[in-house]
Coordinates of C-alpha atoms in Angstrom, one line a residue:
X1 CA 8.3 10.9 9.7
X2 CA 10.3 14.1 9.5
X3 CA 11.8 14.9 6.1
X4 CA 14.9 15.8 7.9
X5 CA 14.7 12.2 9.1
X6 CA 14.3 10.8 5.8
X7 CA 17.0 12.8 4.4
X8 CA 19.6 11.9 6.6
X9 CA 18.4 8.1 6.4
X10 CA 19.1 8.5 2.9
X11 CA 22.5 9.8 2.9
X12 CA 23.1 6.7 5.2
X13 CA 21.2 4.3 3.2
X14 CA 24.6 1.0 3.2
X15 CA 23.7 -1.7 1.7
X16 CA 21.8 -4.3 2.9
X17 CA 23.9 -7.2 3.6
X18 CA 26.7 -4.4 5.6
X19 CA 23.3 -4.3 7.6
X20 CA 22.4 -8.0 7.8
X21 CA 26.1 -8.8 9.5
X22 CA 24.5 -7.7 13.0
X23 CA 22.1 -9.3 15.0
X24 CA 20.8 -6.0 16.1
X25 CA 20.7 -3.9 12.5
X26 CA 19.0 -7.3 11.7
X27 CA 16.1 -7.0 14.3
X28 CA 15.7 -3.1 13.3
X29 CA 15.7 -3.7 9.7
X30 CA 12.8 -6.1 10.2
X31 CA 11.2 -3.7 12.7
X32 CA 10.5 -6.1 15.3
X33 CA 9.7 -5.5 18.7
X34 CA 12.6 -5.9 21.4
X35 CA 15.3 -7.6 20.7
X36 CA 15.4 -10.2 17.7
X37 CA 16.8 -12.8 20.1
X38 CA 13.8 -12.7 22.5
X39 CA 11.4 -14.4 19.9
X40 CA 10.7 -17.2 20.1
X41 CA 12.6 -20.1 17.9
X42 CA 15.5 -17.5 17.3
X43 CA 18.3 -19.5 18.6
X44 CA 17.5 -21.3 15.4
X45 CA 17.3 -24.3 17.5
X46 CA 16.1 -27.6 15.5
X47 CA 12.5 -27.4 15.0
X48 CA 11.3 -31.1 13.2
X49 CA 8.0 -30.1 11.6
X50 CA 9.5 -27.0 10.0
X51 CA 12.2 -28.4 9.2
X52 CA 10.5 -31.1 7.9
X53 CA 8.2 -29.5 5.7
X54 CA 11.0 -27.5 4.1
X55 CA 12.2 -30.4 2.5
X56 CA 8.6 -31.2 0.5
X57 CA 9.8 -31.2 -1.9
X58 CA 13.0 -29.4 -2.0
X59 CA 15.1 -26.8 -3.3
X60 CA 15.9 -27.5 -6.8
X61 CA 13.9 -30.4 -6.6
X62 CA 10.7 -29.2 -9.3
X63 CA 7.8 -27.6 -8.5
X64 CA 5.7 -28.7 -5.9
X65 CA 2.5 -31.2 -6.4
X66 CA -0.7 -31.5 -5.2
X67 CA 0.6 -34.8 -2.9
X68 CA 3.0 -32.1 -1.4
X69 CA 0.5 -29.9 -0.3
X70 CA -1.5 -32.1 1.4
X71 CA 1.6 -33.7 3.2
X72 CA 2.1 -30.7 4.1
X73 CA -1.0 -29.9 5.1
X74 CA -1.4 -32.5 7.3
X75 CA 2.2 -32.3 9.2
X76 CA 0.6 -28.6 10.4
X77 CA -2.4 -29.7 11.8
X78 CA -1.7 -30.1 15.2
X79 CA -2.3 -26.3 16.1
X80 CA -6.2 -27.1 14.6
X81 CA -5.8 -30.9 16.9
X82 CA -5.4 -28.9 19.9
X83 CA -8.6 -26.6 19.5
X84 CA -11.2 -28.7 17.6
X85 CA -12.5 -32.5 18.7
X86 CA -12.4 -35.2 16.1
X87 CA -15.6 -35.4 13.7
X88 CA -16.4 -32.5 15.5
X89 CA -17.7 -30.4 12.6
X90 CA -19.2 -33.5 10.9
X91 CA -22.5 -32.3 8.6
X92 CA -21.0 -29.2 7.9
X93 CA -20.5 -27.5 4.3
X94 CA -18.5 -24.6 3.2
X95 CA -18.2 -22.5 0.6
X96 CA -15.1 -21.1 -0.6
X97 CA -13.9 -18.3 -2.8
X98 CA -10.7 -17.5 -3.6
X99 CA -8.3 -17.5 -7.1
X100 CA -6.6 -20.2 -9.3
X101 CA -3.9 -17.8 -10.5
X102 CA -0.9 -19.9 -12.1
X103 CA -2.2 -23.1 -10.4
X104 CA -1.4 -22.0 -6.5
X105 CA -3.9 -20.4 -4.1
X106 CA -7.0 -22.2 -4.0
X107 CA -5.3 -25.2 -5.4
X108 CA -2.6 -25.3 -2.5
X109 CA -5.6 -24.7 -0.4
X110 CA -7.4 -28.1 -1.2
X111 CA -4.2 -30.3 -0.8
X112 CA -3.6 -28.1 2.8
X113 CA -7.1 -28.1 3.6
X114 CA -8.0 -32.6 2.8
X115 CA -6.4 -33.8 6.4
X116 CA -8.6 -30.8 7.4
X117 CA -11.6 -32.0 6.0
X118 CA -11.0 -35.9 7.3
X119 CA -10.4 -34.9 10.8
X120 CA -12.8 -32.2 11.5
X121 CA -15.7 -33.7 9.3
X122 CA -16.6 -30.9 7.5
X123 CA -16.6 -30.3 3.6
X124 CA -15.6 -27.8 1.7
X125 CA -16.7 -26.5 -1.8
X126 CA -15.2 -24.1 -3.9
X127 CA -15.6 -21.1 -6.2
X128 CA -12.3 -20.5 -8.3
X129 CA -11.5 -17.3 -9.8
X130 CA -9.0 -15.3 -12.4
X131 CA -7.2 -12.5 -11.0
X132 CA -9.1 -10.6 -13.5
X133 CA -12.5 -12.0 -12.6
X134 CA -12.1 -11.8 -8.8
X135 CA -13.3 -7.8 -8.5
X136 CA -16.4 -8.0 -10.3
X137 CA -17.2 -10.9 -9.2
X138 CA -17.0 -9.6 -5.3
X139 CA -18.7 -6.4 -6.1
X140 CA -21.4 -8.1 -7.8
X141 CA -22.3 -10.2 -4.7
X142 CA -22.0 -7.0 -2.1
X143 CA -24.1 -4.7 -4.4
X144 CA -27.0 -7.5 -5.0
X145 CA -26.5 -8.7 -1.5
X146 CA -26.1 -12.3 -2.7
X147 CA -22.6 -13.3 -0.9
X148 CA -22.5 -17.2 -1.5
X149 CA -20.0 -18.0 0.2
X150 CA -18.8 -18.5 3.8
X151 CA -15.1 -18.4 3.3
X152 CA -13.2 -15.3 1.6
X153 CA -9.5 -15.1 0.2
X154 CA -9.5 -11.6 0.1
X155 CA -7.2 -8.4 0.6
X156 CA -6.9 -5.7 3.0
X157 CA -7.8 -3.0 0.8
X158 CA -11.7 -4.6 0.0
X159 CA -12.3 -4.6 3.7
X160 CA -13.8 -1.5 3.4
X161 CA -16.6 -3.0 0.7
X162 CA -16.9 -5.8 3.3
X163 CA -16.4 -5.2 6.8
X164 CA -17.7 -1.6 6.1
X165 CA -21.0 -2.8 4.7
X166 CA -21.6 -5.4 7.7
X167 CA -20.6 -8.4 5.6
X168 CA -17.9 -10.3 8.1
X169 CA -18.0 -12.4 11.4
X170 CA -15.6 -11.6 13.9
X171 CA -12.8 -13.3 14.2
X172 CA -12.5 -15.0 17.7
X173 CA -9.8 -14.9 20.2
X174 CA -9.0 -18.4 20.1
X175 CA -8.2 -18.2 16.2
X176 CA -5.8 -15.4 17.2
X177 CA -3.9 -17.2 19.2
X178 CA -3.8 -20.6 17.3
X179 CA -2.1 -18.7 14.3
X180 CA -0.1 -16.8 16.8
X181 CA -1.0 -13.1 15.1
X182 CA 2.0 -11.4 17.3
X183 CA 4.2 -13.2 15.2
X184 CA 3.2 -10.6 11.8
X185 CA 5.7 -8.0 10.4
X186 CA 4.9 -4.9 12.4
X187 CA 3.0 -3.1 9.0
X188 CA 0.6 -6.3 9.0
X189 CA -0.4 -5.9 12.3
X190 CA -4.0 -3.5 13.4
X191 CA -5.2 -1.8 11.8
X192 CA -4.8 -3.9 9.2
X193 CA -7.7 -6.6 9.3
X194 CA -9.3 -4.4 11.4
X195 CA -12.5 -2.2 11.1
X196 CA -14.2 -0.6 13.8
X197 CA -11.9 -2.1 16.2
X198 CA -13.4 -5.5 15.3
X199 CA -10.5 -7.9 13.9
X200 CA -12.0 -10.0 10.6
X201 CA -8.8 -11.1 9.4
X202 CA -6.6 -14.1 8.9
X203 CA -3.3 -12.8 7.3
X204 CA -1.7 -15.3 4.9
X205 CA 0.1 -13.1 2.8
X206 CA 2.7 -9.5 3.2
X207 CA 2.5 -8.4 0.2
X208 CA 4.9 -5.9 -1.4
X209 CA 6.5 -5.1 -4.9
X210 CA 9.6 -5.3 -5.1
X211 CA 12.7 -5.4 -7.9
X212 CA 13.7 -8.5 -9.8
X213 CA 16.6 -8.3 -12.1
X214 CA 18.8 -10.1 -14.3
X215 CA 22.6 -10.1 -13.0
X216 CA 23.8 -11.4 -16.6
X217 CA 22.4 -8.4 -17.8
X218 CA 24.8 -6.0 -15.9
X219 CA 28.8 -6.0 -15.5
X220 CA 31.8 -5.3 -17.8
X221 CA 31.0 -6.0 -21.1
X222 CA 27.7 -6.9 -20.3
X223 CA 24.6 -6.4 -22.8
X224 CA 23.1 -3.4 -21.1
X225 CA 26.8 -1.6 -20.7
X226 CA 26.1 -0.6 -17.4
X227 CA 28.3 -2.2 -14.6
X228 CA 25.3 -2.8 -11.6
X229 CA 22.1 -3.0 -11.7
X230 CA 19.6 0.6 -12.2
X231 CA 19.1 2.4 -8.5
X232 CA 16.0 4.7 -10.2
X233 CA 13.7 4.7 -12.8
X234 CA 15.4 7.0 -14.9
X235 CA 18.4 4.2 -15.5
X236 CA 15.8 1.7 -15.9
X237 CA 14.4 3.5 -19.0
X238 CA 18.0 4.0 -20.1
X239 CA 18.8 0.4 -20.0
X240 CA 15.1 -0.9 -22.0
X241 CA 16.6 1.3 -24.7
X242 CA 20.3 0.2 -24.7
X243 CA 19.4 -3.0 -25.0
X244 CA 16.8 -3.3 -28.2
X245 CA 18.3 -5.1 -30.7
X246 CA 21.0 -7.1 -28.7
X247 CA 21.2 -10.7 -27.9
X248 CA 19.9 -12.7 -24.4
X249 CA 22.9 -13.8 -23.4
X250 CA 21.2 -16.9 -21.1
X251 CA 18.8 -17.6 -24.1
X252 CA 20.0 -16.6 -27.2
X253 CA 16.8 -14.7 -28.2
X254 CA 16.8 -10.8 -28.5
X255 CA 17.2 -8.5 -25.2
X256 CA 14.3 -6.6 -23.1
X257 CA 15.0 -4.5 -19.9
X258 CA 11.8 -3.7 -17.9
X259 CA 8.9 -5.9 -18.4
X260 CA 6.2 -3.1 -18.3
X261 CA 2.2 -5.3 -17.7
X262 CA 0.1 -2.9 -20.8
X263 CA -3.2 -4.9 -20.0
X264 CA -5.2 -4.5 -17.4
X265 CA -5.6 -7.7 -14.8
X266 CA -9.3 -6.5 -13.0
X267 CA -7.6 -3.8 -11.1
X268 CA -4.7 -5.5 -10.0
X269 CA -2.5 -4.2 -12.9
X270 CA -2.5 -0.7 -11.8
X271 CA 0.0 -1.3 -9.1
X272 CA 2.6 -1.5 -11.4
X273 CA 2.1 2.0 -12.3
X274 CA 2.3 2.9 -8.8
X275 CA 5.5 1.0 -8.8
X276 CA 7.0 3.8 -11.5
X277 CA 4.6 6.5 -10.1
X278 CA 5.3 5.8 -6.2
X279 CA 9.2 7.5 -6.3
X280 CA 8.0 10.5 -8.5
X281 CA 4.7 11.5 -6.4
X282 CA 5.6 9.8 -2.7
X283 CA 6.7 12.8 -1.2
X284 CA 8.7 12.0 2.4
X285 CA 7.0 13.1 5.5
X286 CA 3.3 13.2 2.8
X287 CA 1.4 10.2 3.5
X288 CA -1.1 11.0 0.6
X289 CA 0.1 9.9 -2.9
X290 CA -3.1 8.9 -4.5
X291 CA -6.1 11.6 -3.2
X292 CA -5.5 15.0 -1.9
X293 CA -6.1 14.7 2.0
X294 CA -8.6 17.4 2.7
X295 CA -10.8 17.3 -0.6
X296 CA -10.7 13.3 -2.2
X297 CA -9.5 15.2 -5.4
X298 CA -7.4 12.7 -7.5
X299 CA -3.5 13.1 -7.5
X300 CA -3.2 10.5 -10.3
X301 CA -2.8 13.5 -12.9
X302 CA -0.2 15.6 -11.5
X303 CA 3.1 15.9 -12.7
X304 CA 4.5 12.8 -11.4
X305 CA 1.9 10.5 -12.2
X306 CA 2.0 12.0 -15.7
X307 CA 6.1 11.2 -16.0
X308 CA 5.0 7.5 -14.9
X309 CA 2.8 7.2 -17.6
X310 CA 5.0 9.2 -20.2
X311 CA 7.5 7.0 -19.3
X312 CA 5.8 3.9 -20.0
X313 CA 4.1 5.7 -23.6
X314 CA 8.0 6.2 -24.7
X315 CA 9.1 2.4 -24.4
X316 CA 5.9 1.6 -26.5
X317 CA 7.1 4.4 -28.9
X318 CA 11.0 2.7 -29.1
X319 CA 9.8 -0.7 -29.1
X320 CA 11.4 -1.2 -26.5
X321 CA 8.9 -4.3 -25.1
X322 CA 8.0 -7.7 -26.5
X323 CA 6.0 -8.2 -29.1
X324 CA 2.6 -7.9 -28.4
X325 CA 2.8 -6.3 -24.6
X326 CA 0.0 -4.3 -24.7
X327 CA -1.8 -8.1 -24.2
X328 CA 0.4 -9.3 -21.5
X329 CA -0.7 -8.7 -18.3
X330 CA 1.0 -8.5 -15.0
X331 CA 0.7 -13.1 -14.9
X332 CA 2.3 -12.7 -18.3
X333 CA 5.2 -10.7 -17.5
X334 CA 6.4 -12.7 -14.5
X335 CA 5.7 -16.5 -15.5
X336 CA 5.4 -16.4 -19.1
X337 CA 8.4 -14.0 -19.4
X338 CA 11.0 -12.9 -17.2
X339 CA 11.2 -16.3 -15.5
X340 CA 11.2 -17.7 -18.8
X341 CA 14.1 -15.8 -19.8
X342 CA 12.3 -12.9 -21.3
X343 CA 13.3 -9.7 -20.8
X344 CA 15.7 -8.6 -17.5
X345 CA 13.7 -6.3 -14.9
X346 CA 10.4 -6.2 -13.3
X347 CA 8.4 -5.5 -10.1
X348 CA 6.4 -7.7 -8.9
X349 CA 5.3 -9.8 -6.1
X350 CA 7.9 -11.9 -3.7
X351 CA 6.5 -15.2 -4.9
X352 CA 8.7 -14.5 -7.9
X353 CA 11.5 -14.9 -5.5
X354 CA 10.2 -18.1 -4.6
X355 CA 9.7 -19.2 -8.0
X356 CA 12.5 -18.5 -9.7
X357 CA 14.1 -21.4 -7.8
X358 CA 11.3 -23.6 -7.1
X359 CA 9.3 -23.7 -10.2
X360 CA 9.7 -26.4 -13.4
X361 CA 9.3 -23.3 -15.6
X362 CA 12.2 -21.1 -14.3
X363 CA 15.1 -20.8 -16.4
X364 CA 16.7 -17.4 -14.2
X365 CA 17.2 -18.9 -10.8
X366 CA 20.7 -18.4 -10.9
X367 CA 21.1 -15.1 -12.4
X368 CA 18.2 -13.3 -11.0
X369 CA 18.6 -10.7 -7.6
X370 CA 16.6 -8.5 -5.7
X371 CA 16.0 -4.7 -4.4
X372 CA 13.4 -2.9 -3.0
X373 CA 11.3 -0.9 -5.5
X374 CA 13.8 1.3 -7.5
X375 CA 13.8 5.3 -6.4
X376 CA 13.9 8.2 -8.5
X377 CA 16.4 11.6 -8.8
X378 CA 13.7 13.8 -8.4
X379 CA 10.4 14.1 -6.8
X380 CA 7.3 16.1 -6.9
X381 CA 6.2 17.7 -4.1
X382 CA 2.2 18.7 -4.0
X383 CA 1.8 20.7 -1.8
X384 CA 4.6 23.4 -3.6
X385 CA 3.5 22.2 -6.8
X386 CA 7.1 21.9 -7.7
X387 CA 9.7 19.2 -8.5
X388 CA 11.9 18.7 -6.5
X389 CA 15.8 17.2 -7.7
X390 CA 16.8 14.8 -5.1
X391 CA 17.1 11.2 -4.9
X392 CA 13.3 9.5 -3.3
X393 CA 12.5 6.0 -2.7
X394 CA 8.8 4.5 -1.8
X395 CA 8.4 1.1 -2.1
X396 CA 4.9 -0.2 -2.8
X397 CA 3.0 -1.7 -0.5
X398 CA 0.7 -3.1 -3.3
X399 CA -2.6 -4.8 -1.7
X400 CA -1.1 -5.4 1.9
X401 CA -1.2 -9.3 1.4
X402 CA -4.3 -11.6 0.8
X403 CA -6.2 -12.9 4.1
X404 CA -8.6 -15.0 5.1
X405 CA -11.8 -13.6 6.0
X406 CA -15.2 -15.8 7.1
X407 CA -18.3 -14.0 6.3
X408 CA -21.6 -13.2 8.1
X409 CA -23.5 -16.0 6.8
X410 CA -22.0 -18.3 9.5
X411 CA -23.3 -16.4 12.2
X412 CA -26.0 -17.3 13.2
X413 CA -24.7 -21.0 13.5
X414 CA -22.0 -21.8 16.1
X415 CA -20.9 -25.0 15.0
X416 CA -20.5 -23.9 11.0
X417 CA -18.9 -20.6 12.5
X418 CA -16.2 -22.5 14.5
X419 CA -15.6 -24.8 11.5
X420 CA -15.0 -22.3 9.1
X421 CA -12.7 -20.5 11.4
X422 CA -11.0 -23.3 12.4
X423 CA -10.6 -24.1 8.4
X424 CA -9.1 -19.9 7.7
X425 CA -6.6 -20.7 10.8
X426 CA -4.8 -23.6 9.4
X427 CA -4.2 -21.8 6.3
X428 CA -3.0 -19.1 8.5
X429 CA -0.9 -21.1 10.4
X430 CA 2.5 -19.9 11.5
X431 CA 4.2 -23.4 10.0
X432 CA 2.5 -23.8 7.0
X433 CA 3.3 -20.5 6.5
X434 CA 6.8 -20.7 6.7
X435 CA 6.7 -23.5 3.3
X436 CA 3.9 -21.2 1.5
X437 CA 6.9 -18.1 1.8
X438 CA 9.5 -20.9 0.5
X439 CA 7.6 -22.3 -2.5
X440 CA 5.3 -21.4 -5.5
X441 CA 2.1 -20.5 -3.5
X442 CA 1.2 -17.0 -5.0
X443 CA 2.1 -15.2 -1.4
X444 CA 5.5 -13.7 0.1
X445 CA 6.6 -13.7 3.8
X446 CA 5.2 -11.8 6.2
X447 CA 5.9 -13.5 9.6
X448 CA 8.9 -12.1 11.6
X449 CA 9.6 -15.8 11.8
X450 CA 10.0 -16.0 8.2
X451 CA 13.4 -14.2 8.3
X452 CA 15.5 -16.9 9.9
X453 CA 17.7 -17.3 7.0
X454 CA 19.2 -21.0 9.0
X455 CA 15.7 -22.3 8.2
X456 CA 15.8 -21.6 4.2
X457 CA 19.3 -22.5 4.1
X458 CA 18.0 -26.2 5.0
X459 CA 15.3 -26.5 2.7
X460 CA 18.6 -25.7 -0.2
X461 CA 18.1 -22.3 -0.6
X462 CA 22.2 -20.3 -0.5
X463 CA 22.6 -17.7 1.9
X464 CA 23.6 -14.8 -0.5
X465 CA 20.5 -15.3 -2.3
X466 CA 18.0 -15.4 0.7
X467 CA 19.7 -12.3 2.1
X468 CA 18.7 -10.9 -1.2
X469 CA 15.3 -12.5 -1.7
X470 CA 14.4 -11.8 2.2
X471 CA 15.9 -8.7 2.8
X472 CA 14.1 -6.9 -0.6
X473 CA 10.8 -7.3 1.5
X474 CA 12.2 -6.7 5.5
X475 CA 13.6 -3.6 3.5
X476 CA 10.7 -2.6 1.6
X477 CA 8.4 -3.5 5.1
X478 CA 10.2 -1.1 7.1
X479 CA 11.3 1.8 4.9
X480 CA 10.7 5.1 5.9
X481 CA 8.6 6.2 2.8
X482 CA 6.9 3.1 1.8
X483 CA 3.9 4.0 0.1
X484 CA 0.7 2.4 1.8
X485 CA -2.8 2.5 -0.1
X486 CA -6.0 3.2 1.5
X487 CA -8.5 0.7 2.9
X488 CA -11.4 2.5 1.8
X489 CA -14.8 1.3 -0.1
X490 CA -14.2 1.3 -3.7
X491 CA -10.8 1.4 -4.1
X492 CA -10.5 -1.0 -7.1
X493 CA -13.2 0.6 -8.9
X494 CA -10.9 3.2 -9.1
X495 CA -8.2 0.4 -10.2
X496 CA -10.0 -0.9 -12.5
X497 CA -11.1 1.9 -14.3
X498 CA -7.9 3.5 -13.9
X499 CA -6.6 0.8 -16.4
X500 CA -9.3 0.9 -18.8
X501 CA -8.2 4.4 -19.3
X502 CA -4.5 3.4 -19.2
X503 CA -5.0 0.6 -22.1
X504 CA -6.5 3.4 -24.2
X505 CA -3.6 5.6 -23.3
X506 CA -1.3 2.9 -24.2
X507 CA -3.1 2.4 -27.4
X508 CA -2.8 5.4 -28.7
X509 CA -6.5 6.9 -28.2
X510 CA -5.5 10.0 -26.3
X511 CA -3.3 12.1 -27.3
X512 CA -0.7 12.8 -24.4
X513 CA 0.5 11.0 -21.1
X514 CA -1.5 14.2 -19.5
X515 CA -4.9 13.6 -21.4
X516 CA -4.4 9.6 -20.2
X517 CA -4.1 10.8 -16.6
X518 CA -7.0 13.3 -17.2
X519 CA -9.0 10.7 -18.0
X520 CA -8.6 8.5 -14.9
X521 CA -8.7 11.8 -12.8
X522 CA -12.3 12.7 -14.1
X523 CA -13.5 8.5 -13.7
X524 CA -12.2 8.4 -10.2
X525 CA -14.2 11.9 -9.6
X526 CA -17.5 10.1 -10.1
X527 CA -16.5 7.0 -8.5
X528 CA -16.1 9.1 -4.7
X529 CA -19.4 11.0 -5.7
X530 CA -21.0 8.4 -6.5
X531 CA -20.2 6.4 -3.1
X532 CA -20.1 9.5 -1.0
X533 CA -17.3 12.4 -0.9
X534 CA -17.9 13.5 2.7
X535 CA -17.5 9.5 3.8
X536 CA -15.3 8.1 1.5
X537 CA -12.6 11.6 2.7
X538 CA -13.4 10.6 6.4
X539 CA -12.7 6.9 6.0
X540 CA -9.4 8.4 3.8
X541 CA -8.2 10.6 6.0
X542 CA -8.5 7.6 8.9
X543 CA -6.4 5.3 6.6
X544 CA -3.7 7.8 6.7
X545 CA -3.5 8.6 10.0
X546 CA -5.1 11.8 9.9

C-alpha cells in the first residue's frame, strides 16, 4: 500500500461501530469478497445446530466441561458422516501432538474428537505440551528426524521447519471442501498453509493481538485521570505510572496499568514486544519490520525496537508492575491477572475476549473492552534512518493462528492417511468453529462466518460488547499496516533466544535498552548463518512479497 494511502486512511480512521451501522462498511471492514449478503447463512436465517451448540453451555453460565465438548463434538459431526463410512477406520491409531495450555486445546480436542473415535473406529493417542515446551520439543524431532507423531497442532510460522524440510502429507481436496476453506478471513487464506503450492493446512485458529482494557479504569474521576482509554503507547506508559500506589476500584487491591509478560514462554513471549515494537518500527508502505529485505540483517536493534525495550526497562525501574513480573509469563498475565482483576491493560490473544465472559475465573467481564493494537505518535523509518512524528498503527499478526497439520508418516498408508485427515477436519469444521471462537478454547475467530453478531447475541453475548470483542480482530485482520511475520525456517529460534536475551535485559545484566537489543541482534546473526543466509533471505523475501 501507498503511504499516501495509509495517510489519508488515517485521517479518516471513525470509529468502529460508526463503521459497523452499514451492511456494506461491514463487509469491507472484514475484507470479504463481494458483497457480505452473498455468503452464505447471511440472512442470519435460523440455523439449529449452530444455534444449538451456542447454548452448551451458555453465556454467563461457567466455564465449559469436558461433557460439553464432546456434546458438542458430536452435534458437528455430520460434515465427517457424509465423507467417511461407519467403522471405516477401525484398527487405526494416531498420534497427536498438540498443547494443554490453561486446560483448552488438546483437552477440548478429546471431548470434540470421542464421537469421532466411536464412529469412525479409529484411536487416538496423545502427546500434551506447555506453551513453553512446544518449540523444543518440535525442533528436537525435525533435527533427529524422529517425528512421532501423525497429527500436528501447529502454526503457520513453523511450516517452514516442516513443510520446508519434506515433513507433511498433503492435504486432500475433499478435506478442503468438508471444512469449507473459502469461508477463512481473507489474511488466512494461501499462502498461508501453503508451501510450494502444496496446501498442508487445516486452519483452526486467526490469531491476532489485540488491546484489552479496563473501562473502570478510565472516565471522570477515574483512577488513571484520564477520561478514555490510551490510543498509543506513549499514554499507555503514562497511565502504568499514574496509577502506582492507587486503589482497584473492582477489587480493592492496589492499581496496575499494562501488564507487561517479563519471562520468556519458549518463544511465544516475544510477540508482546512486537506488540510495543510493531507501531515504532512498522513503517507504512515497508513490509519488513523484523530483517532488512536485501541482506537478513536484524532490525530488532534499531531505534524503534530499542524505545520498545526502553520502554518496558522504565516500568521495571518505577515499579510500575506486580510484584514479581519478571516470573509471569504471557499465561500469567492474562488468566492469573488481568482477568482476575490484576492490573487494567494488555495485549493479547482474542480468547481473552472469550474468556472474560465465559470463564469461572473472570472477575472483568463487565468492565473489560477492546481495540486493535494501540498505535504510536511517531515512527521510525529505516530506510532514512530517521524518526518520523506522526501517528502509526500496525497491529500484530502474532503466529497467524494454530492449524492442523497431518505429517508424512501417514503416507504411505491410505486408510491411516484418510483417518487422520478426516480427524484434523472435524476440528476444522466450520460449526464447531463457530463455539471454539465463543468459548474458552485457546483460539480467536477467523471464519468470515464468525462475524454474524445475531448468532453470539443468542448464545447471551450483548451486542455492544461483540461489536467490540469482534470488531478488534475484523479491524486488526484488515488494517492497512498490520504487521505480518515471516514463514521462514527458524523463526522461533530467533524467538526464543530473543527472550533469553530480553530476561537478562530485564534483569539488569546489560547495561542499556541498546546493549539488550545488541544482544539479540548478534544471536539472530548466527542463527540465519547458521541455517543458510542466501536461503533463509530468498525464503524472506518470498514471505513478503518480494
Amino acid at each position: 500500500m501507498k503511504v499516501e494511502i495509509y495517510d489519508a486512511l488515517m485521517r479518516r480512521h471513525a470509529s468502529r461501530r460508526d463503521i459497523l451501522r452499514g451492511t456494506a462498511s461491514a463487509a469491507a471492514l472484514l475484507g470479504v469478497s463481494g458483497a457480505m449478503s452473498g455468503l452464505p447463512g447471511m440472512a442470519f436465517a435460523e440455523d439449529d445446530i449452530r444455534a444449538q451448540i451456542l447454548q452448551i453451555p451458555g453465556v454467563g453460565k461457567g466455564s465449559p466441561t469436558d461433557a460439553d465438548y464432546q456434546k458438542v463434538g458430536e452435534l458437528c459431526l455430520g460434515p465427517t458422516k457424509a465423507n467417511v463410512k461407519e467403522g471405516e477406520f477401525a484398527g487405526v491409531e494416531l498420534t497427536f501432538m498438540g498443547l494443554n495450555n490453561q486446560n483448552q486445546h488438546n483437552f477440548l480436542f478429546r471431548g470434540f474428537l470421542k464421537s469421532w473415535e466411536a464412529y469412525t473406529g479409529a484411536k487416538i493417542n496423545w502427546i500434551d505440551l506447555a506453551q513453553a515446551d512446544y518449540n523444543a520439543r518440535l525442533q528436537q524431532s525435525i533435527a533427529t528426524g524422529t517425528v512421532d507423531f501423525d497429527i500436528i497442532e501447529m502454526g503457520a510460522p513453523f511450516e517452514g521447519d516442516t513443510a520446508g524440510r519434506g515433513l507433511l502429507d498433503e492435504m486432500p481436496d475433499w478435506v478442503g471442501k468438508q471444512i469449507e476453506s473459502d469461508d477463512l478471513v481473507d489474511y488466512l487464506k494461501p499462502p498461508v498453509g501453503t508451501w510450494d503450492g502444496k496446501t498442508y493446512r487445516v486452519t483452526i485458529d486467526g490469531d491476532c493481538h489485540t488491546f484489552a482494557y479496563r473501562k473502570d479504569y478510565f472516565g471522570e474521576g477515574s483512577v488513571s485521570g484520564k477520561a478514555e482509554p490510551p490510543k498509543t503507547w506513549q499514554e499507555i506508559n503514562e497511565v502504568s505510572k499514574a496509577v502506582i500506589g492507587k486503589t482497584d476500584p473492582l477489587t480493592g487491591l492496589p492499581t496496575y496499568g499494562f501488564l507487561d509478560p517479563l519471562k520468556g514462554w519458549g518463544g511465544f513471549g516475544f510477540y508482546f514486544l512486537e506488540d510495543r515494537a510493531t507501531p515504532y518500527v512498522k513503517y507504512p508502505g515497508d513490509a519488513a519490520w523484523l530483517f532488512d529485505p536485501d541482506t537478513m540483517k536484524p532490525l530488532v536493534n534499531n531505534p524503534g525496537w530499542v524505545q520498545a525495550i526502553q520502554d518496558v526497562m522504565d516500568l521495571i525501574a518505577a515499579n510500575a508492575y506486580p510484584a514479581d513480573q519478571i516470573n509471569a509469563d504471557p499465561g500469567t498475565t492474562a488468566f492469573s491477572q488481568f482477568l482476575a482483576g490484576t492490573g487494567s491493560m494488555l495485549t493479547w490473544w482474542g480468547d481473552v475476549g472469550a474468556a472474560a465472559r465465559t470463564s469461572d475465573t473472570s472477575v472483568v467481564g463487565d468492565v473489560v473492552g477492546f481495540g486493535i493494537n494501540r498505535g504510536s505518535d511517531k515512527v521510525y523509518n529505516r530506510k532514512t534512518g530517521a524518526w518520523e512524528e506522526k501517528y502509526n498503527e500496525a497491529p500484530n499478526m502474532a503466529y497467524l493462528g494454530w492449524g492442523i497439520y497431518v505429517t508424512n508418516r501417514v503416507s504411505g498408508d491410505e486408510k491411516k492417511r484418510k483417518a487422520a485427515w478426516s480427524a484434523a477436519a472435524h476440528l476444522g469444521g466450520k460449526d464447531l468453529s463457530l463455539w471454539t471462537s465463543a468459548y474458552p478454547s485457546g483460539f480467536q475467530p477467523y471464519r468470515q462466518s464468525h462475524f454474524k453478531y445475531d448468532e453470539w447475541e443468542k448464545a447471551g453475548y450483548d451486542r455492544a460488547y461483540i461489536e467490540d470483542f469482534l470488531g478488534s480482530n475484523a479491524d486488526s485482520y484488515n488494517h492497512p499496516n498490520a504487521a505480518i511475520e515471516p514463514r521462514i525456517p527458524g523463526i522461533f529460534q530467533y524467538y526464543s533466544v530473543a527472550e533469553d536475551e530480553l530476561a537478562k535485559g530485564f534483569a539488569g545484566q546489560y547495561k542499556s535498552a541498546q546493549e539488550t537489543a545488541d544482544a539479540i541482534a548478534a544471536a539472530w546473526e548466527k542463527i540465519t548463518d547458521q541455517i543458510g543466509r542466501e536461503s533463509q533471505l530468498k525464503l524472506y523475501r518470498a514471505s513478503l512479497g518480494l
